[in-house]
């Protein structure tokens, strides 16, 4: 018994000892770590890891540099300083301040001169497209004395010495240009530079102070706000117009069959091969399909590695287009150079590009926020890419995808778009404080259709009301286009004037006197509640009805022909409709276009149809901005055509607005049948009575379509009526009674 | 006696034995007893000591911490820099994130947030004991570091950090000894060629030429600098920050409403080059009272007060208050490009006119300065007045608001500046989770009132995919079958989905259903809830959804097909048949629901409406507040909720199609009689008020139009019309 107890005590004491040792053992590493911490504090760390908020008497860092500035000012004159800059910062350190002569743009605005093409100089099709886009643009001038920017007629696109397109002796050819002036105010386009094996970004000639519009440009060589990064595009990239994006509708959920795809060459050796060679690590052949082929170039067999045969077999199994259309994300890894064709392909296909090209200055990075349309990855983190793209929320995918389409159509769909965007970016730099804001570039309808000379305030454009949380001003200005002399007091124009001026939304009526007869005396115009302004048209041409008159104080313009018959109610109703659709044309009589497959051209119809794609601007409400756009954006050739024919101005306006909005105009209901009846009744002078009139309009349409590069008009099936229109309810209940009364 | 876990448990256990001890011990031999007692007490003491050790160390350390916290800067350890210590290389101008930044340190994390470590404070002195900086840690840098340490970016674990911030204050280069500061940087334990280190500097350069970036050699360290020029700024690597103005903390300027001000242009800087001052004075001569040219006050005694006073011809003005009296305020470059005046000007809600050629504006990577400032080349100073006059009034007002917002959000304190800098770097490392342009640039007021529709691309979807009709039904089989038969005549019907909400009855057998060309699917729900109608079922494969009640038999096939065509033109809107209106009841001071014959429409009933499937997803997963549950509990108003939701996110009104016809009171199914009808209306009005309060606004938009076919009621042969059978009763 005693022995038992003794054992018990011994045992318990032993147990305690073991426990003690155990805790002691725990203690040892702890104290060790303490020691380590102490060690660290010796080589710079302090005992505590936390940052402490030091209180008490700390000195301020004193941000004012008055004294210094005063001293500095004594030594340096600002003018001298500016002169010094242009001497110091040139070549690789060029900026607009130091390498660009703004004074050339002062007198004539932003004009671009293209050197005449020299005989015997070969030129690639792409470069020809670039030059013809410039020549067709409103910036073009044939007079070098007026020019602000100069573009060479020497093909600089392909500077790969191994390429058949390579232009030799560029150095001397450029130096011999008498306007070269060490490249000042010159713009050089380039798609490919350097050659195998290292593909440096060397152009092989001294471009002096010229700006580069270059594809695959690296951040190290890119001179910010001086060079322009352009996308790499192929020979068959359309010269103008171009295809629309492939996205036809927004699908929910937005996921497609594949998460991430890629199909392209793999470079076995040399620059740019690392990323593509590593792609197989993330390929899972289910929803992440990254296919590469070694089969390119002459001697691929020589360098071929163990995976080549397997890769090549997989590669041939999949159709690239099928993958492109059915994937949420598309990988765009660097090729030999930083940019690759995959980029534009993905963009057009609404496949969100996942960029793996470290150091690539993204195309038009100066103005485009790429985070809203692409995923910028890091080549070093290739293995994280699948989990990164999977973590992107479906709402983000929806918006990324739509943004790819917007950007594609706004800036990339054709050579013309790319060139114009490049020019507009430089134009913005010349405009300086009047340049476009980021929002104009990155939201619909894009920078090319938002002309900052019109206004630098976003709220003056019809596109951004919702984004800014504001509404258009609830008033309109009527512009009546008068072409016949005022002889009787019963002329339709007078009735129209009275009816329009009576509208509660009307603040001003402008009569544009485009008649050869002198202005009628003031008292001949009826008295109205709102001011009537008569403008004696100087040129008496058709396009002058769309001039951006300063005397239009409102956002909305009601454009009218002199023979239009409208009641106040109709005007009021149309205006309330316009307030819901301020970016579109809202009007009464509508017309339609169709593709005439027999004659292989566009047809115009004024017949009664179940749909329409234009509304006549003889009676339509639209935003004042379109006057500016019509006058400034459209080339003189189209406006000249309109003036010469005295016809088609309404078609051109519809083309323009639909090209901007990608949407049809809106037809509202009208009381009487307009024009169709008028054509018979009104004076013989009416242009509608002219038998050539219709044929002219048909040919106008085709000319316009060819300038726009595609047919911008869109059909609509509906008309907007007042809510109770023709409903079986007392007419007294209806707000717009007059529209129904005959 | 309660025993606790841990070492305490052992203690009490052994205590038990020792209390029994006296009973045992007398029977033992004395020498054994002594031996045991000694052993026991040793063990016991050991255990107590162990327990103490287990518990104490942390608190010992934390009291030490506390003590240190109280200590002033002078107690920071002194580090002596040997003369021969290495100096880092000068900053490499070609550095970019992909070449000079180790992204592996940041890693992939679900929060997409970088971790920032701050080195503990040390005082560096050279070999003879002279400190490397004349000021040491400045108040502002202390504020900045404190803000970082309080933020979510902060980590105290140096091994997990992605970004390192030295506690060496380089805000003002003037107070620094360049060479020694560089040596101190190189001594930092994780310096590693400056990789992933971030330095904050606001006053770079020194006489005579005032470099625009910090002159301290710093290897690859990132520089958050105030006053970069385009030649020193490494785009996408450095961060351009503002020069902090201490007036931000000292002076409170209430925000003024945007609008015209007493002066048009104001110049408040005191050290303006005489050539520029001459040009400004010339402008003043030309334009008189519109300009106010202030200078320092000569008659005032020098001191702190002089920073707060400005004078014009003996007239004394309070600075910065006077800035609020002008629409535009000139910010000219001085010896340096970055000026603290910019901060004062923004705070005053005055639009800065920045004349500093080649200056990289603060946070220009994310802020759209075109909306808050006017940048004019120095050369164009004489044209300043004309340039500013050409800016539309409304834009000036927007700029005034924007200027103040930039100050509030990004300039107002060292904390704001520090957090913005870190967020910008964070956005570069996790670009797919970056803050958007709107988040950076829209002031709260605009964020609140602006609308960014999730379906913003103008698309007219092709006709061919057709639409999916979703019929919500309970047990009205006969009426349901009639609806199905009617809908099946619509050419663009792609699929018919019957949502069977009756939990007690099974749907009829397959053979009993009407035979229609389009596929017909029945979904049985788990609960009888109204929100089942808006669930984004996988079976809905088209973008267009037609929600239709099981008693809507009066719509013709032409009307439905036309509705679908209208939806294609407005895929981001609700396109429906019966329209309703909300009105403000002035007497009651609340919203009222209206179903009478009105000239206006702000809602369409979803008893028959087309909409994008996206809105199903929104209704089910993104409905704000408790609206969804409220609708299910009340078994009413799901359509009003849908109208609110769509109008709120798109900012657009619904579209009512086709004339009004006699709907069998579609909103009060199976309810007859006037009194019931009235309670129904009261309930619907309640819904509107409830939803408006949850949304915090009234998102519904009122319009006066409806959509009809182009040739509706036109004098034209009916058989040539695409949709002849419209509006028949």
JSON list of C-alpha atoms in Angstrom, two decimals, chain A residues 2 5-6 16 19-20 23 27 37 44-46 48-49 51-54 58-63 65-66 68-70 72-73 76-78 81-82 89 93 95 97 224 247 249-252 359 369 376 380 387-388 393-395 398 402 432-433 435-436 438-439 444 456-457 460 466-467 469 473 573 580-581 584 608 610 716-721 723-725 727 733-736, chain B residues 10 24 27 36 43 46 50 53-54 61 65 68-69 73 97-98 101 104 108 117 122 137-140 142 145 150 154 172 174 189 203 210 230-231 235 244 246 270-271 273 275-276 296 333 335-336 358 368 370 375 377-378 394-395 431-432 437 450-452 454-457 459 543 565 569-570 573 597-599 612-614 617 622 659 704-708 710 712 716 720 722:
[
{"chain": "A", "resi": 2, "resn": "UNK", "atom": "CA", "xyz": [2.67, 2.40, 1.04]},
{"chain": "A", "resi": 5, "resn": "UNK", "atom": "CA", "xyz": [1.38, 5.57, -2.70]},
{"chain": "A", "resi": 6, "resn": "UNK", "atom": "CA", "xyz": [5.02, 6.22, -2.96]},
{"chain": "A", "resi": 16, "resn": "UNK", "atom": "CA", "xyz": [5.02, 17.29, -13.34]},
{"chain": "A", "resi": 19, "resn": "UNK", "atom": "CA", "xyz": [5.33, 18.89, -18.03]},
{"chain": "A", "resi": 20, "resn": "UNK", "atom": "CA", "xyz": [7.82, 21.35, -16.72]},
{"chain": "A", "resi": 23, "resn": "UNK", "atom": "CA", "xyz": [6.86, 24.04, -21.06]},
{"chain": "A", "resi": 27, "resn": "UNK", "atom": "CA", "xyz": [9.88, 28.51, -23.75]},
{"chain": "A", "resi": 37, "resn": "UNK", "atom": "CA", "xyz": [14.30, 39.99, -32.82]},
{"chain": "A", "resi": 44, "resn": "UNK", "atom": "CA", "xyz": [18.63, 48.48, -38.01]},
{"chain": "A", "resi": 45, "resn": "UNK", "atom": "CA", "xyz": [15.32, 47.29, -36.64]},
{"chain": "A", "resi": 46, "resn": "UNK", "atom": "CA", "xyz": [13.97, 48.47, -33.44]},
{"chain": "A", "resi": 48, "resn": "UNK", "atom": "CA", "xyz": [8.97, 46.88, -31.78]},
{"chain": "A", "resi": 49, "resn": "UNK", "atom": "CA", "xyz": [7.61, 46.27, -35.22]},
{"chain": "A", "resi": 51, "resn": "UNK", "atom": "CA", "xyz": [5.24, 52.31, -36.36]},
{"chain": "A", "resi": 52, "resn": "UNK", "atom": "CA", "xyz": [4.72, 54.84, -33.60]},
{"chain": "A", "resi": 53, "resn": "UNK", "atom": "CA", "xyz": [2.87, 58.03, -33.84]},
{"chain": "A", "resi": 54, "resn": "UNK", "atom": "CA", "xyz": [5.32, 60.55, -32.56]},
{"chain": "A", "resi": 58, "resn": "UNK", "atom": "CA", "xyz": [8.10, 68.05, -34.53]},
{"chain": "A", "resi": 59, "resn": "UNK", "atom": "CA", "xyz": [9.13, 70.70, -36.99]},
{"chain": "A", "resi": 60, "resn": "UNK", "atom": "CA", "xyz": [7.04, 71.40, -40.06]},
{"chain": "A", "resi": 61, "resn": "UNK", "atom": "CA", "xyz": [8.69, 70.64, -43.38]},
{"chain": "A", "resi": 62, "resn": "UNK", "atom": "CA", "xyz": [8.00, 74.21, -44.64]},
{"chain": "A", "resi": 63, "resn": "UNK", "atom": "CA", "xyz": [6.53, 74.01, -48.11]},
{"chain": "A", "resi": 65, "resn": "UNK", "atom": "CA", "xyz": [9.86, 78.41, -51.31]},
{"chain": "A", "resi": 66, "resn": "UNK", "atom": "CA", "xyz": [9.35, 82.16, -51.64]},
{"chain": "A", "resi": 68, "resn": "UNK", "atom": "CA", "xyz": [14.33, 80.48, -52.95]},
{"chain": "A", "resi": 69, "resn": "UNK", "atom": "CA", "xyz": [12.08, 81.53, -55.78]},
{"chain": "A", "resi": 70, "resn": "UNK", "atom": "CA", "xyz": [13.01, 85.13, -55.35]},
{"chain": "A", "resi": 72, "resn": "UNK", "atom": "CA", "xyz": [16.07, 81.94, -58.44]},
{"chain": "A", "resi": 73, "resn": "UNK", "atom": "CA", "xyz": [14.14, 84.62, -60.29]},
{"chain": "A", "resi": 76, "resn": "UNK", "atom": "CA", "xyz": [16.92, 83.21, -64.65]},
{"chain": "A", "resi": 77, "resn": "UNK", "atom": "CA", "xyz": [14.60, 84.85, -67.09]},
{"chain": "A", "resi": 78, "resn": "UNK", "atom": "CA", "xyz": [11.64, 82.63, -68.02]},
{"chain": "A", "resi": 81, "resn": "UNK", "atom": "CA", "xyz": [14.82, 79.13, -69.53]},
{"chain": "A", "resi": 82, "resn": "UNK", "atom": "CA", "xyz": [12.35, 78.12, -72.22]},
{"chain": "A", "resi": 89, "resn": "UNK", "atom": "CA", "xyz": [15.92, 67.97, -74.37]},
{"chain": "A", "resi": 93, "resn": "UNK", "atom": "CA", "xyz": [14.24, 63.13, -74.50]},
{"chain": "A", "resi": 95, "resn": "UNK", "atom": "CA", "xyz": [8.79, 66.44, -75.60]},
{"chain": "A", "resi": 97, "resn": "UNK", "atom": "CA", "xyz": [7.78, 71.64, -75.23]},
{"chain": "A", "resi": 224, "resn": "UNK", "atom": "CA", "xyz": [5.37, 60.45, -73.22]},
{"chain": "A", "resi": 247, "resn": "UNK", "atom": "CA", "xyz": [-20.91, 41.61, -80.15]},
{"chain": "A", "resi": 249, "resn": "UNK", "atom": "CA", "xyz": [-26.08, 41.37, -77.65]},
{"chain": "A", "resi": 250, "resn": "UNK", "atom": "CA", "xyz": [-25.11, 41.22, -74.01]},
{"chain": "A", "resi": 251, "resn": "UNK", "atom": "CA", "xyz": [-25.50, 37.71, -72.74]},
{"chain": "A", "resi": 252, "resn": "UNK", "atom": "CA", "xyz": [-26.24, 36.87, -69.14]},
{"chain": "A", "resi": 359, "resn": "UNK", "atom": "CA", "xyz": [6.84, 47.12, -71.02]},
{"chain": "A", "resi": 369, "resn": "UNK", "atom": "CA", "xyz": [-8.02, 53.85, -70.00]},
{"chain": "A", "resi": 376, "resn": "UNK", "atom": "CA", "xyz": [-3.16, 44.01, -68.07]},
{"chain": "A", "resi": 380, "resn": "UNK", "atom": "CA", "xyz": [6.26, 37.29, -64.50]},
{"chain": "A", "resi": 387, "resn": "UNK", "atom": "CA", "xyz": [-7.06, 32.51, -61.24]},
{"chain": "A", "resi": 388, "resn": "UNK", "atom": "CA", "xyz": [-6.92, 36.24, -61.87]},
{"chain": "A", "resi": 393, "resn": "UNK", "atom": "CA", "xyz": [-16.84, 39.51, -61.44]},
{"chain": "A", "resi": 394, "resn": "UNK", "atom": "CA", "xyz": [-19.46, 38.99, -64.12]},
{"chain": "A", "resi": 395, "resn": "UNK", "atom": "CA", "xyz": [-20.60, 42.60, -63.96]},
{"chain": "A", "resi": 398, "resn": "UNK", "atom": "CA", "xyz": [-20.11, 42.65, -69.04]},
{"chain": "A", "resi": 402, "resn": "UNK", "atom": "CA", "xyz": [-18.91, 46.33, -74.12]},
{"chain": "A", "resi": 432, "resn": "UNK", "atom": "CA", "xyz": [-3.65, 72.40, -74.98]},
{"chain": "A", "resi": 433, "resn": "UNK", "atom": "CA", "xyz": [-6.17, 73.77, -72.52]},
{"chain": "A", "resi": 435, "resn": "UNK", "atom": "CA", "xyz": [-8.28, 69.57, -75.47]},
{"chain": "A", "resi": 436, "resn": "UNK", "atom": "CA", "xyz": [-10.70, 66.73, -74.86]},
{"chain": "A", "resi": 438, "resn": "UNK", "atom": "CA", "xyz": [-10.53, 61.77, -70.54]},
{"chain": "A", "resi": 439, "resn": "UNK", "atom": "CA", "xyz": [-14.24, 61.22, -70.34]},
{"chain": "A", "resi": 444, "resn": "UNK", "atom": "CA", "xyz": [-19.51, 56.97, -76.21]},
{"chain": "A", "resi": 456, "resn": "UNK", "atom": "CA", "xyz": [-14.77, 71.95, -73.51]},
{"chain": "A", "resi": 457, "resn": "UNK", "atom": "CA", "xyz": [-17.77, 71.43, -71.26]},
{"chain": "A", "resi": 460, "resn": "UNK", "atom": "CA", "xyz": [-22.75, 70.97, -73.95]},
{"chain": "A", "resi": 466, "resn": "UNK", "atom": "CA", "xyz": [-26.72, 60.76, -67.66]},
{"chain": "A", "resi": 467, "resn": "UNK", "atom": "CA", "xyz": [-23.05, 60.46, -66.74]},
{"chain": "A", "resi": 469, "resn": "UNK", "atom": "CA", "xyz": [-26.38, 63.59, -63.70]},
{"chain": "A", "resi": 473, "resn": "UNK", "atom": "CA", "xyz": [-32.17, 72.64, -71.01]},
{"chain": "A", "resi": 573, "resn": "UNK", "atom": "CA", "xyz": [-44.99, 66.73, -78.19]},
{"chain": "A", "resi": 580, "resn": "UNK", "atom": "CA", "xyz": [-35.76, 61.56, -73.59]},
{"chain": "A", "resi": 581, "resn": "UNK", "atom": "CA", "xyz": [-33.50, 61.03, -76.60]},
{"chain": "A", "resi": 584, "resn": "UNK", "atom": "CA", "xyz": [-30.98, 61.43, -81.69]},
{"chain": "A", "resi": 608, "resn": "UNK", "atom": "CA", "xyz": [-44.90, 54.47, -96.94]},
{"chain": "A", "resi": 610, "resn": "UNK", "atom": "CA", "xyz": [-43.26, 49.74, -92.08]},
{"chain": "A", "resi": 716, "resn": "UNK", "atom": "CA", "xyz": [-36.58, 51.44, -86.73]},
{"chain": "A", "resi": 717, "resn": "UNK", "atom": "CA", "xyz": [-39.98, 49.80, -86.56]},
{"chain": "A", "resi": 718, "resn": "UNK", "atom": "CA", "xyz": [-41.72, 52.15, -84.27]},
{"chain": "A", "resi": 719, "resn": "UNK", "atom": "CA", "xyz": [-43.14, 55.58, -84.02]},
{"chain": "A", "resi": 720, "resn": "UNK", "atom": "CA", "xyz": [-43.75, 57.45, -80.81]},
{"chain": "A", "resi": 721, "resn": "UNK", "atom": "CA", "xyz": [-47.27, 58.69, -80.16]},
{"chain": "A", "resi": 723, "resn": "UNK", "atom": "CA", "xyz": [-49.75, 57.98, -74.50]},
{"chain": "A", "resi": 724, "resn": "UNK", "atom": "CA", "xyz": [-53.50, 58.32, -75.16]},
{"chain": "A", "resi": 725, "resn": "UNK", "atom": "CA", "xyz": [-53.21, 58.70, -78.94]},
{"chain": "A", "resi": 727, "resn": "UNK", "atom": "CA", "xyz": [-57.48, 55.77, -77.43]},
{"chain": "A", "resi": 733, "resn": "UNK", "atom": "CA", "xyz": [-58.53, 63.90, -71.08]},
{"chain": "A", "resi": 734, "resn": "UNK", "atom": "CA", "xyz": [-55.85, 64.05, -73.75]},
{"chain": "A", "resi": 735, "resn": "UNK", "atom": "CA", "xyz": [-52.99, 66.47, -73.48]},
{"chain": "A", "resi": 736, "resn": "UNK", "atom": "CA", "xyz": [-52.14, 66.49, -77.17]},
{"chain": "B", "resi": 10, "resn": "UNK", "atom": "CA", "xyz": [-1.65, 21.32, -13.48]},
{"chain": "B", "resi": 24, "resn": "UNK", "atom": "CA", "xyz": [0.71, 10.18, 3.71]},
{"chain": "B", "resi": 27, "resn": "UNK", "atom": "CA", "xyz": [4.23, 6.97, 7.28]},
{"chain": "B", "resi": 36, "resn": "UNK", "atom": "CA", "xyz": [9.90, 14.12, -1.77]},
{"chain": "B", "resi": 43, "resn": "UNK", "atom": "CA", "xyz": [8.56, 21.00, -9.40]},
{"chain": "B", "resi": 46, "resn": "UNK", "atom": "CA", "xyz": [9.16, 25.37, -11.63]},
{"chain": "B", "resi": 50, "resn": "UNK", "atom": "CA", "xyz": [6.73, 28.44, -16.20]},
{"chain": "B", "resi": 53, "resn": "UNK", "atom": "CA", "xyz": [6.69, 33.04, -18.17]},
{"chain": "B", "resi": 54, "resn": "UNK", "atom": "CA", "xyz": [3.88, 31.89, -20.37]},
{"chain": "B", "resi": 61, "resn": "UNK", "atom": "CA", "xyz": [6.87, 43.67, -24.13]},
{"chain": "B", "resi": 65, "resn": "UNK", "atom": "CA", "xyz": [6.06, 49.40, -26.32]},
{"chain": "B", "resi": 68, "resn": "UNK", "atom": "CA", "xyz": [8.55, 53.78, -26.34]},
{"chain": "B", "resi": 69, "resn": "UNK", "atom": "CA", "xyz": [5.43, 55.34, -27.73]},
{"chain": "B", "resi": 73, "resn": "UNK", "atom": "CA", "xyz": [11.94, 61.25, -31.50]},
{"chain": "B", "resi": 97, "resn": "UNK", "atom": "CA", "xyz": [7.22, 48.47, -62.77]},
{"chain": "B", "resi": 98, "resn": "UNK", "atom": "CA", "xyz": [8.22, 45.46, -64.85]},
{"chain": "B", "resi": 101, "resn": "UNK", "atom": "CA", "xyz": [9.81, 46.41, -59.11]},
{"chain": "B", "resi": 104, "resn": "UNK", "atom": "CA", "xyz": [6.56, 38.56, -56.47]},
{"chain": "B", "resi": 108, "resn": "UNK", "atom": "CA", "xyz": [-1.81, 37.16, -55.32]},
{"chain": "B", "resi": 117, "resn": "UNK", "atom": "CA", "xyz": [6.02, 48.06, -44.18]},
{"chain": "B", "resi": 122, "resn": "UNK", "atom": "CA", "xyz": [16.32, 55.85, -36.40]},
{"chain": "B", "resi": 137, "resn": "UNK", "atom": "CA", "xyz": [11.37, 63.66, -38.72]},
{"chain": "B", "resi": 138, "resn": "UNK", "atom": "CA", "xyz": [8.99, 66.44, -39.75]},
{"chain": "B", "resi": 139, "resn": "UNK", "atom": "CA", "xyz": [5.48, 66.77, -38.45]},
{"chain": "B", "resi": 140, "resn": "UNK", "atom": "CA", "xyz": [4.07, 66.10, -41.91]},
{"chain": "B", "resi": 142, "resn": "UNK", "atom": "CA", "xyz": [5.14, 61.69, -39.12]},
{"chain": "B", "resi": 145, "resn": "UNK", "atom": "CA", "xyz": [3.66, 57.43, -41.71]},
{"chain": "B", "resi": 150, "resn": "UNK", "atom": "CA", "xyz": [-3.32, 52.99, -39.37]},
{"chain": "B", "resi": 154, "resn": "UNK", "atom": "CA", "xyz": [0.03, 48.42, -43.29]},
{"chain": "B", "resi": 172, "resn": "UNK", "atom": "CA", "xyz": [12.19, 68.68, -48.17]},
{"chain": "B", "resi": 174, "resn": "UNK", "atom": "CA", "xyz": [16.72, 71.59, -48.41]},
{"chain": "B", "resi": 189, "resn": "UNK", "atom": "CA", "xyz": [18.15, 46.14, -44.01]},
{"chain": "B", "resi": 203, "resn": "UNK", "atom": "CA", "xyz": [10.40, 69.93, -52.35]},
{"chain": "B", "resi": 210, "resn": "UNK", "atom": "CA", "xyz": [16.43, 73.22, -58.92]},
{"chain": "B", "resi": 230, "resn": "UNK", "atom": "CA", "xyz": [8.06, 65.45, -67.86]},
{"chain": "B", "resi": 231, "resn": "UNK", "atom": "CA", "xyz": [11.79, 64.71, -68.05]},
{"chain": "B", "resi": 235, "resn": "UNK", "atom": "CA", "xyz": [5.51, 57.40, -66.17]},
{"chain": "B", "resi": 244, "resn": "UNK", "atom": "CA", "xyz": [1.15, 69.86, -49.01]},
{"chain": "B", "resi": 246, "resn": "UNK", "atom": "CA", "xyz": [-0.04, 73.54, -43.92]},
{"chain": "B", "resi": 270, "resn": "UNK", "atom": "CA", "xyz": [4.31, 86.58, -53.65]},
{"chain": "B", "resi": 271, "resn": "UNK", "atom": "CA", "xyz": [7.45, 85.44, -55.41]},
{"chain": "B", "resi": 273, "resn": "UNK", "atom": "CA", "xyz": [9.24, 86.67, -61.54]},
{"chain": "B", "resi": 275, "resn": "UNK", "atom": "CA", "xyz": [8.69, 89.54, -66.13]},
{"chain": "B", "resi": 276, "resn": "UNK", "atom": "CA", "xyz": [5.57, 87.58, -65.24]},
{"chain": "B", "resi": 296, "resn": "UNK", "atom": "CA", "xyz": [3.16, 90.42, -49.94]},
{"chain": "B", "resi": 333, "resn": "UNK", "atom": "CA", "xyz": [5.82, 77.99, -61.19]},
{"chain": "B", "resi": 335, "resn": "UNK", "atom": "CA", "xyz": [11.94, 77.88, -58.38]},
{"chain": "B", "resi": 336, "resn": "UNK", "atom": "CA", "xyz": [10.10, 74.57, -58.33]},
{"chain": "B", "resi": 358, "resn": "UNK", "atom": "CA", "xyz": [6.36, 70.49, -68.42]},
{"chain": "B", "resi": 368, "resn": "UNK", "atom": "CA", "xyz": [-8.68, 64.20, -64.93]},
{"chain": "B", "resi": 370, "resn": "UNK", "atom": "CA", "xyz": [-9.06, 69.00, -67.51]},
{"chain": "B", "resi": 375, "resn": "UNK", "atom": "CA", "xyz": [-3.28, 74.57, -67.91]},
{"chain": "B", "resi": 377, "resn": "UNK", "atom": "CA", "xyz": [1.78, 77.44, -71.31]},
{"chain": "B", "resi": 378, "resn": "UNK", "atom": "CA", "xyz": [3.89, 80.08, -69.60]},
{"chain": "B", "resi": 394, "resn": "UNK", "atom": "CA", "xyz": [-21.42, 75.93, -66.69]},
{"chain": "B", "resi": 395, "resn": "UNK", "atom": "CA", "xyz": [-18.00, 74.44, -67.12]},
{"chain": "B", "resi": 431, "resn": "UNK", "atom": "CA", "xyz": [-4.94, 46.56, -62.49]},
{"chain": "B", "resi": 432, "resn": "UNK", "atom": "CA", "xyz": [-7.99, 44.35, -62.86]},
{"chain": "B", "resi": 437, "resn": "UNK", "atom": "CA", "xyz": [-12.23, 56.84, -63.64]},
{"chain": "B", "resi": 450, "resn": "UNK", "atom": "CA", "xyz": [-25.05, 60.24, -62.37]},
{"chain": "B", "resi": 451, "resn": "UNK", "atom": "CA", "xyz": [-26.00, 57.04, -64.07]},
{"chain": "B", "resi": 452, "resn": "UNK", "atom": "CA", "xyz": [-23.64, 54.56, -65.68]},
{"chain": "B", "resi": 454, "resn": "UNK", "atom": "CA", "xyz": [-24.46, 48.48, -67.18]},
{"chain": "B", "resi": 455, "resn": "UNK", "atom": "CA", "xyz": [-25.85, 47.96, -70.70]},
{"chain": "B", "resi": 456, "resn": "UNK", "atom": "CA", "xyz": [-24.30, 51.05, -72.20]},
{"chain": "B", "resi": 457, "resn": "UNK", "atom": "CA", "xyz": [-23.33, 49.87, -75.66]},
{"chain": "B", "resi": 459, "resn": "UNK", "atom": "CA", "xyz": [-26.83, 47.55, -79.73]},
{"chain": "B", "resi": 543, "resn": "UNK", "atom": "CA", "xyz": [-31.51, 37.86, -73.80]},
{"chain": "B", "resi": 565, "resn": "UNK", "atom": "CA", "xyz": [-39.31, 44.56, -81.98]},
{"chain": "B", "resi": 569, "resn": "UNK", "atom": "CA", "xyz": [-34.47, 48.88, -80.20]},
{"chain": "B", "resi": 570, "resn": "UNK", "atom": "CA", "xyz": [-34.37, 49.49, -76.45]},
{"chain": "B", "resi": 573, "resn": "UNK", "atom": "CA", "xyz": [-35.46, 49.22, -70.93]},
{"chain": "B", "resi": 597, "resn": "UNK", "atom": "CA", "xyz": [-56.11, 57.19, -68.14]},
{"chain": "B", "resi": 598, "resn": "UNK", "atom": "CA", "xyz": [-53.16, 59.48, -67.84]},
{"chain": "B", "resi": 599, "resn": "UNK", "atom": "CA", "xyz": [-51.12, 61.33, -70.43]},
{"chain": "B", "resi": 612, "resn": "UNK", "atom": "CA", "xyz": [-33.31, 41.99, -70.70]},
{"chain": "B", "resi": 613, "resn": "UNK", "atom": "CA", "xyz": [-32.42, 38.88, -68.74]},
{"chain": "B", "resi": 614, "resn": "UNK", "atom": "CA", "xyz": [-29.79, 40.95, -66.98]},
{"chain": "B", "resi": 617, "resn": "UNK", "atom": "CA", "xyz": [-30.08, 38.79, -62.31]},
{"chain": "B", "resi": 622, "resn": "UNK", "atom": "CA", "xyz": [-28.71, 43.14, -56.43]},
{"chain": "B", "resi": 659, "resn": "UNK", "atom": "CA", "xyz": [-52.79, 51.59, -77.23]},
{"chain": "B", "resi": 704, "resn": "UNK", "atom": "CA", "xyz": [-45.48, 61.25, -72.41]},
{"chain": "B", "resi": 705, "resn": "UNK", "atom": "CA", "xyz": [-44.99, 58.88, -75.29]},
{"chain": "B", "resi": 706, "resn": "UNK", "atom": "CA", "xyz": [-45.73, 55.33, -76.20]},
{"chain": "B", "resi": 707, "resn": "UNK", "atom": "CA", "xyz": [-44.50, 53.24, -79.09]},
{"chain": "B", "resi": 708, "resn": "UNK", "atom": "CA", "xyz": [-46.77, 52.25, -81.95]},
{"chain": "B", "resi": 710, "resn": "UNK", "atom": "CA", "xyz": [-44.89, 53.20, -87.87]},
{"chain": "B", "resi": 712, "resn": "UNK", "atom": "CA", "xyz": [-50.49, 52.68, -86.85]},
{"chain": "B", "resi": 716, "resn": "UNK", "atom": "CA", "xyz": [-52.96, 52.86, -95.55]},
{"chain": "B", "resi": 720, "resn": "UNK", "atom": "CA", "xyz": [-49.61, 45.97, -96.11]},
{"chain": "B", "resi": 722, "resn": "UNK", "atom": "CA", "xyz": [-46.44, 44.68, -90.64]}
]
